Coordinates of C-alpha atoms in Angstrom, one line a residue:
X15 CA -5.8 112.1 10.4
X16 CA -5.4 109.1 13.0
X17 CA -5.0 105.7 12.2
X18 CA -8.8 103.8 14.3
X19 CA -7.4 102.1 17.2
X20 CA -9.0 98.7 16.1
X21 CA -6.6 98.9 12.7
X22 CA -3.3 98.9 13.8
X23 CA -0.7 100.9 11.4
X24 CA 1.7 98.6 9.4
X25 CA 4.9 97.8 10.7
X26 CA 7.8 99.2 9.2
X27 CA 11.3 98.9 9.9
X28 CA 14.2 100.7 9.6
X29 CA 17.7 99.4 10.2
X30 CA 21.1 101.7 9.2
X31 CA 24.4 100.5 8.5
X32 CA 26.4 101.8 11.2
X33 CA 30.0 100.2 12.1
X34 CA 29.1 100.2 15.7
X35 CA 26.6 97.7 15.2
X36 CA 27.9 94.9 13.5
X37 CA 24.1 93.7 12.5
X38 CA 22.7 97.3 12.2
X39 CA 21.1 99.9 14.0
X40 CA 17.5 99.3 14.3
X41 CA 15.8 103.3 14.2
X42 CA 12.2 104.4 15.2
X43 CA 10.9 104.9 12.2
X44 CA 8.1 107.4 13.9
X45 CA 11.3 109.6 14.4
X46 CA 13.6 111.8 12.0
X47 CA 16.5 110.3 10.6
X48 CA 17.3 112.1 7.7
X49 CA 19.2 115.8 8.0
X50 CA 16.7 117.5 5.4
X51 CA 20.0 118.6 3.4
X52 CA 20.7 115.1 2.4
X53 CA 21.6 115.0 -1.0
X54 CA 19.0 112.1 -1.4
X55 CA 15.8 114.5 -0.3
X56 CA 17.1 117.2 -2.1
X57 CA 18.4 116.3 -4.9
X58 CA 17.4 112.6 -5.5
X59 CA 21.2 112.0 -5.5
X60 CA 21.5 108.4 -4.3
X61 CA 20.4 104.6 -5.6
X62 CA 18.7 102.0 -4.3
X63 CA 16.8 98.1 -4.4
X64 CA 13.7 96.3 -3.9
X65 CA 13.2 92.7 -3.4
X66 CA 10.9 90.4 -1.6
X67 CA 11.5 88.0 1.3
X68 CA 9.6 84.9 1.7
X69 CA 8.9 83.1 5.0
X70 CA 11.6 85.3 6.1
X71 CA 14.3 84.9 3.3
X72 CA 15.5 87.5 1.1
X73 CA 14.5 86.6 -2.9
X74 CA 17.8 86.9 -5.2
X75 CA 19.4 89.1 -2.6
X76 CA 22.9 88.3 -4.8
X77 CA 21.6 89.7 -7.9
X78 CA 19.9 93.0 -6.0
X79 CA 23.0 93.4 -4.3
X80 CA 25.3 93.1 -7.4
X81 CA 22.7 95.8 -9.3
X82 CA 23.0 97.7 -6.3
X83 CA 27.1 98.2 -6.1
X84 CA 26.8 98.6 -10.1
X85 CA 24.5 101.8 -9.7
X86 CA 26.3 103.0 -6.8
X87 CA 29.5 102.9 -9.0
X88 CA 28.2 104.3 -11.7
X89 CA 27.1 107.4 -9.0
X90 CA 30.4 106.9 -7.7
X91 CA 28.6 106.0 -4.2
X92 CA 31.2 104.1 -2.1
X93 CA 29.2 101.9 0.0
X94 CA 29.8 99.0 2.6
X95 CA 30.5 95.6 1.3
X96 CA 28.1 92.6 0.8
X97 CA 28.3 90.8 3.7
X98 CA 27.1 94.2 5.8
X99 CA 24.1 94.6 3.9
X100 CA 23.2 90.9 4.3
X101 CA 23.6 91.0 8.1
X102 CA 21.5 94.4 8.0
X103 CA 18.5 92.6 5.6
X104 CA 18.5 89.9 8.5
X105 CA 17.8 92.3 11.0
X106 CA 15.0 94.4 9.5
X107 CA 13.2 91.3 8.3
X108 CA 13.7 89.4 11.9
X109 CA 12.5 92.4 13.3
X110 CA 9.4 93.0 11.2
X111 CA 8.6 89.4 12.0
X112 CA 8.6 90.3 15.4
X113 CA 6.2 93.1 15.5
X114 CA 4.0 91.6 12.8
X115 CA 2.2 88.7 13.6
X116 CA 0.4 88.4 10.4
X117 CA 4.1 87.7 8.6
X118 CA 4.4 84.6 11.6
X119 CA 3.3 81.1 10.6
X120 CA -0.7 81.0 9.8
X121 CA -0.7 84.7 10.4
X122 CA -2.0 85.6 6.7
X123 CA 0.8 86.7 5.0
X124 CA 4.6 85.3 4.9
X125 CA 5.7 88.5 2.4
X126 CA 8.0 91.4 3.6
X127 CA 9.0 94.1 1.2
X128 CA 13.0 94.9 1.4
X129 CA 14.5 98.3 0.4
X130 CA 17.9 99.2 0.7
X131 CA 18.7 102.5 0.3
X132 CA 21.8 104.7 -0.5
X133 CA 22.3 108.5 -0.5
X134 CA 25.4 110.7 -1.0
X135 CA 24.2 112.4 2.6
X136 CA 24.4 115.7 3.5
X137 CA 26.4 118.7 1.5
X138 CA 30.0 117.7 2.3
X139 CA 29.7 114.1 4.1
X140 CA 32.2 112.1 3.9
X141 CA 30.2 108.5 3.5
X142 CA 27.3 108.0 2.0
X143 CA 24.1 107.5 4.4
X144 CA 22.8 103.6 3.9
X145 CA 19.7 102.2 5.4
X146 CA 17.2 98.8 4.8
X147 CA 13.8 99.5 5.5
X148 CA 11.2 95.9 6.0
X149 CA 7.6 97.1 5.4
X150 CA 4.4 95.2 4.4
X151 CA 3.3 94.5 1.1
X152 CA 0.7 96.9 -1.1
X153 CA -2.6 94.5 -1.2
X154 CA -3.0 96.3 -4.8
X155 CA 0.6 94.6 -6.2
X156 CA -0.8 91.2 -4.8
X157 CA -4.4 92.0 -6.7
X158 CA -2.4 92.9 -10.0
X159 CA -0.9 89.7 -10.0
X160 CA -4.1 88.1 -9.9
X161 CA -6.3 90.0 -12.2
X162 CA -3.6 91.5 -14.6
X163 CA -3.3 94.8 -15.5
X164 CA -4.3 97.7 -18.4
X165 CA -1.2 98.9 -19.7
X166 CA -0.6 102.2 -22.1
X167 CA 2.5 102.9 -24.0
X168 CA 4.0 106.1 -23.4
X169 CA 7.4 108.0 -25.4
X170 CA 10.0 108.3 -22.9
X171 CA 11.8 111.1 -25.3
X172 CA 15.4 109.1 -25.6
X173 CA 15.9 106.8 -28.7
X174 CA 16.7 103.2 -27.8
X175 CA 21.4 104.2 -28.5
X176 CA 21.3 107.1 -25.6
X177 CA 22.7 104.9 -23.0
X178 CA 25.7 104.3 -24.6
X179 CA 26.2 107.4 -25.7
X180 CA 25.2 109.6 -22.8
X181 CA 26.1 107.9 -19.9
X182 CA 25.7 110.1 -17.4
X183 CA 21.7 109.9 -17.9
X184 CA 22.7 106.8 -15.5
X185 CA 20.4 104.6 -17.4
X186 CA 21.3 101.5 -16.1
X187 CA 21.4 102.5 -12.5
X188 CA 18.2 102.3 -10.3
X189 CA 18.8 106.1 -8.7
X190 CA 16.3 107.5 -6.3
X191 CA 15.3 110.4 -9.1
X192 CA 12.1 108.4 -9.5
X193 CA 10.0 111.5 -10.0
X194 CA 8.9 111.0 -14.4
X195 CA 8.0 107.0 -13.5
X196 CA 5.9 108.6 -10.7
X197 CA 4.6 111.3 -12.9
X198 CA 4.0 108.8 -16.2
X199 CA 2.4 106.1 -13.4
X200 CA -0.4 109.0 -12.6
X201 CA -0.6 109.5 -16.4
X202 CA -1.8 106.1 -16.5
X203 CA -4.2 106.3 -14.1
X204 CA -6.0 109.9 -14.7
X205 CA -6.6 108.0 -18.3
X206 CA -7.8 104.6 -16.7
X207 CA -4.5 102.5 -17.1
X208 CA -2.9 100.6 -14.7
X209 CA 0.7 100.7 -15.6
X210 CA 2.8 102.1 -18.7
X211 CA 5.7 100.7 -21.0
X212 CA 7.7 103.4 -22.5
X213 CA 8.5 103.0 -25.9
X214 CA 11.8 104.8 -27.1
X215 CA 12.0 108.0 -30.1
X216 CA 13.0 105.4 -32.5
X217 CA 9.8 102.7 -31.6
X218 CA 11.6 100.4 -29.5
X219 CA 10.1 98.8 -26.1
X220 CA 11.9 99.7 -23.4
X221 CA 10.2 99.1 -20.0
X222 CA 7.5 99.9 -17.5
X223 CA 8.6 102.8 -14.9
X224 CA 9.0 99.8 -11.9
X225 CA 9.0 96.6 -14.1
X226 CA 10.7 94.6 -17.0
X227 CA 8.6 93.7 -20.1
X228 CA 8.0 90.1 -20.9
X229 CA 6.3 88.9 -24.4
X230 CA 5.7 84.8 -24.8
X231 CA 4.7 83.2 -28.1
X232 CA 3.3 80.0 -28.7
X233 CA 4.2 78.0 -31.7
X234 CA 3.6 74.4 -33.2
X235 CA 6.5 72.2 -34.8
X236 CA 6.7 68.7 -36.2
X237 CA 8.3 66.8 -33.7
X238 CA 9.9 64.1 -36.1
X239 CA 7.4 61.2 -35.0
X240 CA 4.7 62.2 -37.1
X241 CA 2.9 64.5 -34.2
X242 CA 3.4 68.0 -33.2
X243 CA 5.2 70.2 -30.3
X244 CA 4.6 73.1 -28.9
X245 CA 7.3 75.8 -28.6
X246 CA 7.3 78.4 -25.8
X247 CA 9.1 81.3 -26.1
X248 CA 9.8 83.9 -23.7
X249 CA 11.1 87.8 -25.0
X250 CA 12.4 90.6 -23.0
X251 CA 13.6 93.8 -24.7
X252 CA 16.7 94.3 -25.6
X253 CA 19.6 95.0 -22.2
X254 CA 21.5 97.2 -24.2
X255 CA 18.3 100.0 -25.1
X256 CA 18.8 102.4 -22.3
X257 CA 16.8 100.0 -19.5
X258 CA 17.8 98.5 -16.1
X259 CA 18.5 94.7 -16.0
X260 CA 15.8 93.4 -14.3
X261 CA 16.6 90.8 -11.5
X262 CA 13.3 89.3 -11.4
X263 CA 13.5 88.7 -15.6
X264 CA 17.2 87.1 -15.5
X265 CA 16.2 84.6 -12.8
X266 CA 13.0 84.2 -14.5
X267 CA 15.0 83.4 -18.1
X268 CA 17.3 80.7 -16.2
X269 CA 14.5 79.1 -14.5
X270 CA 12.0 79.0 -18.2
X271 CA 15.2 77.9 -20.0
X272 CA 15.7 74.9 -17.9
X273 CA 12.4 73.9 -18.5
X274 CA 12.5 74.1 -22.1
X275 CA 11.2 77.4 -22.8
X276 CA 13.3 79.0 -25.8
X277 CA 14.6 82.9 -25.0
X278 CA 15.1 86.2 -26.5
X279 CA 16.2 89.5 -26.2
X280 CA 14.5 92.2 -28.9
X281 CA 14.8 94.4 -30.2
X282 CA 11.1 95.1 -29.8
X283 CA 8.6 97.3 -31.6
X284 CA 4.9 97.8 -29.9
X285 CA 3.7 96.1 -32.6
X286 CA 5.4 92.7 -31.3
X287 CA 3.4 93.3 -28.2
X288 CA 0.4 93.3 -29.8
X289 CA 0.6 90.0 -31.3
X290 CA 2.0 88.3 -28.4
X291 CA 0.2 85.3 -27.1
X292 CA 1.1 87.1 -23.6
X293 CA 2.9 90.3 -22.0
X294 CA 3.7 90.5 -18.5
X295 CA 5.7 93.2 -16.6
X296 CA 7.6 91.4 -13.8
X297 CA 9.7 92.8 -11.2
X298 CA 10.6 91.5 -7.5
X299 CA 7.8 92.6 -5.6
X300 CA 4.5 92.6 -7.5
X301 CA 6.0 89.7 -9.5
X302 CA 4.4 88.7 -12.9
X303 CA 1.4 90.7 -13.4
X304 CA -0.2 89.8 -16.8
X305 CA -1.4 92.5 -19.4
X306 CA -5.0 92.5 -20.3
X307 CA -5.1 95.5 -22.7
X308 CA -2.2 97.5 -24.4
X309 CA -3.8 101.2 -25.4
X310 CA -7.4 99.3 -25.2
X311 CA -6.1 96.3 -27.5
X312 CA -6.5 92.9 -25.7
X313 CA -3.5 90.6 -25.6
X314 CA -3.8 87.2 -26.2
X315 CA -6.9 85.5 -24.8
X316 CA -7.8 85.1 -21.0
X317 CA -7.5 81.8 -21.2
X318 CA -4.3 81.6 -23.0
X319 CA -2.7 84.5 -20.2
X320 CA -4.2 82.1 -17.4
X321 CA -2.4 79.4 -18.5
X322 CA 1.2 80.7 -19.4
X323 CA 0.8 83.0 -16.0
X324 CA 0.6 79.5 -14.2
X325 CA 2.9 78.0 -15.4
X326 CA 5.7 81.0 -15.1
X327 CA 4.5 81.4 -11.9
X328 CA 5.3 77.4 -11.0
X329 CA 8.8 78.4 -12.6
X330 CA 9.4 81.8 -10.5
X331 CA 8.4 80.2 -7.0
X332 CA 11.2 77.8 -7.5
X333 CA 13.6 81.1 -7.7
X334 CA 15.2 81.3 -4.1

């Protein structure tokens, strides 16, 4: 099947780390690059990060690259140092820019979607093979954002301890062995759901298979002058139960805290979800996206997920 030559195919950019290019080398993407017995096609044997640039800059690039050396360590993935990656970002976005006007100023769209991507390489390599792609963003992430989303709660077979006592199920590390958050994500959809959030063998809320879960509750206090206040407080599951820090969530947290929001971390049951005011599952490129329905149950009241949306929304663009 051909792309119509009045709707041009998106840009995409790749740009690998290479020594003998000090900013990185830019690759046709229309081209192979992979050998096809790298580790990472076959076995899924590699880690990686997604995150957003604005306008050109790279969102919370020091907290994806920090999560990024943690998995790569916990795959005991030697990879190039900080300041490599950042040069190699620079290029894919300034060169995405270049071949896609609709990311210029006035050109539609100012969002780039940034992957940077790690596998062990082929049987026997002696490096690992490291890459940053700069593509556009899905239109449905953007439409999620703005009309929320169904969610269903799904068992994701370990109990809410198994990360601390199996560590090599590399819980904490974002791997590229994505294939059961693909697999529960069609789940989803074959039974009219737009996302999932797992739930652990002992009831706990973990997270959705590409997102962190958010709760917010609303509550009224005396505020010592004879009137009342309203408390806002925002809950994320517990960091400890098995589930990746989410980058997006912690800037999130430092951002509502210093605007007076109160915070909390779990532990979680579905039930807490249920009688939230409002759930979101946030991550760095579709952002907050709000929960309508949890297994058909509305959450909160459109009004009431409106209103907290806008105003975590004000909060998050202030993130850099």
């Amino acid at each position: 099947m051909t792309t119509p030559a009045s709707v041009p195919a998106p840009a995409t950019v790749l740009v690998f780390l290479d020594p003998a290019f000090e900013g990185g080398r830019v690759a046709d993407p229309a081209q192979p690059q992979l050998m096809a017995t790298d580790l990472g096609a076959t076995r899924g044997d590699g880690v990686f990060e997604s995150l957003l640039a604005v306008g050109g800059r790279p969102r919370k690039i020091q907290a994806h690259l920090t999560r990024l050396a943690g998995s790569a360590r916990l795959l005991e993935l030697d990879i190039p140092a900080e300041d490599a990656w950042r040069r190699a970002v620079d290029t894919a976005i300034g060169e995405f820019r270049r071949q896609d006007p609709a990311t210029a100023p006035g050109g539609g769209t100012d969002e780039v979607v940034v992957k940077l991507l790690v596998t062990r390489g082929p049987e026997g390599a002696a490096a690992p093979t490291c890459w940053v792609q700069a593509s556009p963003p899905a239109a449905a992430g953007r439409r999620q954002r703005e009309t929320g989303i169904d969610v269903i709660l799904l068992d994701r077979g370990y109990d809410s301890e198994v990360g601390e006592r199996a560590p090599w199920l590399l819980l904490g590390a974002k791997t590229l062995s994505y294939a059961v958050n693909m697999a529960a994500l069609r789940y989803a959809h074959r039974h009219g759901a737009d996302d999932v959030i797992f739930t652990s063998a002992d009831g706990r809320v973990l997270e959705g298979p590409t997102s962190t879960v958010l709760l917010a509750h609303l509550e009224t206090a005396d505020d010592g002058a004879g009137g009342v206040r309203t408390i806002r407080r925002l809950i994320t599951p517990q960091l400890d139960s098995g589930i990746l820090p989410g980058t997006s969530q912690g800037a999130l947290f430092t951002a509502a805290k210093a605007a007076g929001w109160e915070l909390g971390y779990g532990p979680l049951e579905p039930k807490d979800l249920l009688d939230a005011d409002a759930v979101w599952l946030i991550s760095s490129i579709r952002l907050l996206a709000p929960v309508n329905h949890i297994d058909g149950q509305e959450i909160g009241t459109p009004e009431l997920r409106r209103q907290l949306t806008a105003e975590l929304n004000a909060l998050f663009s202030t993130i850099e």
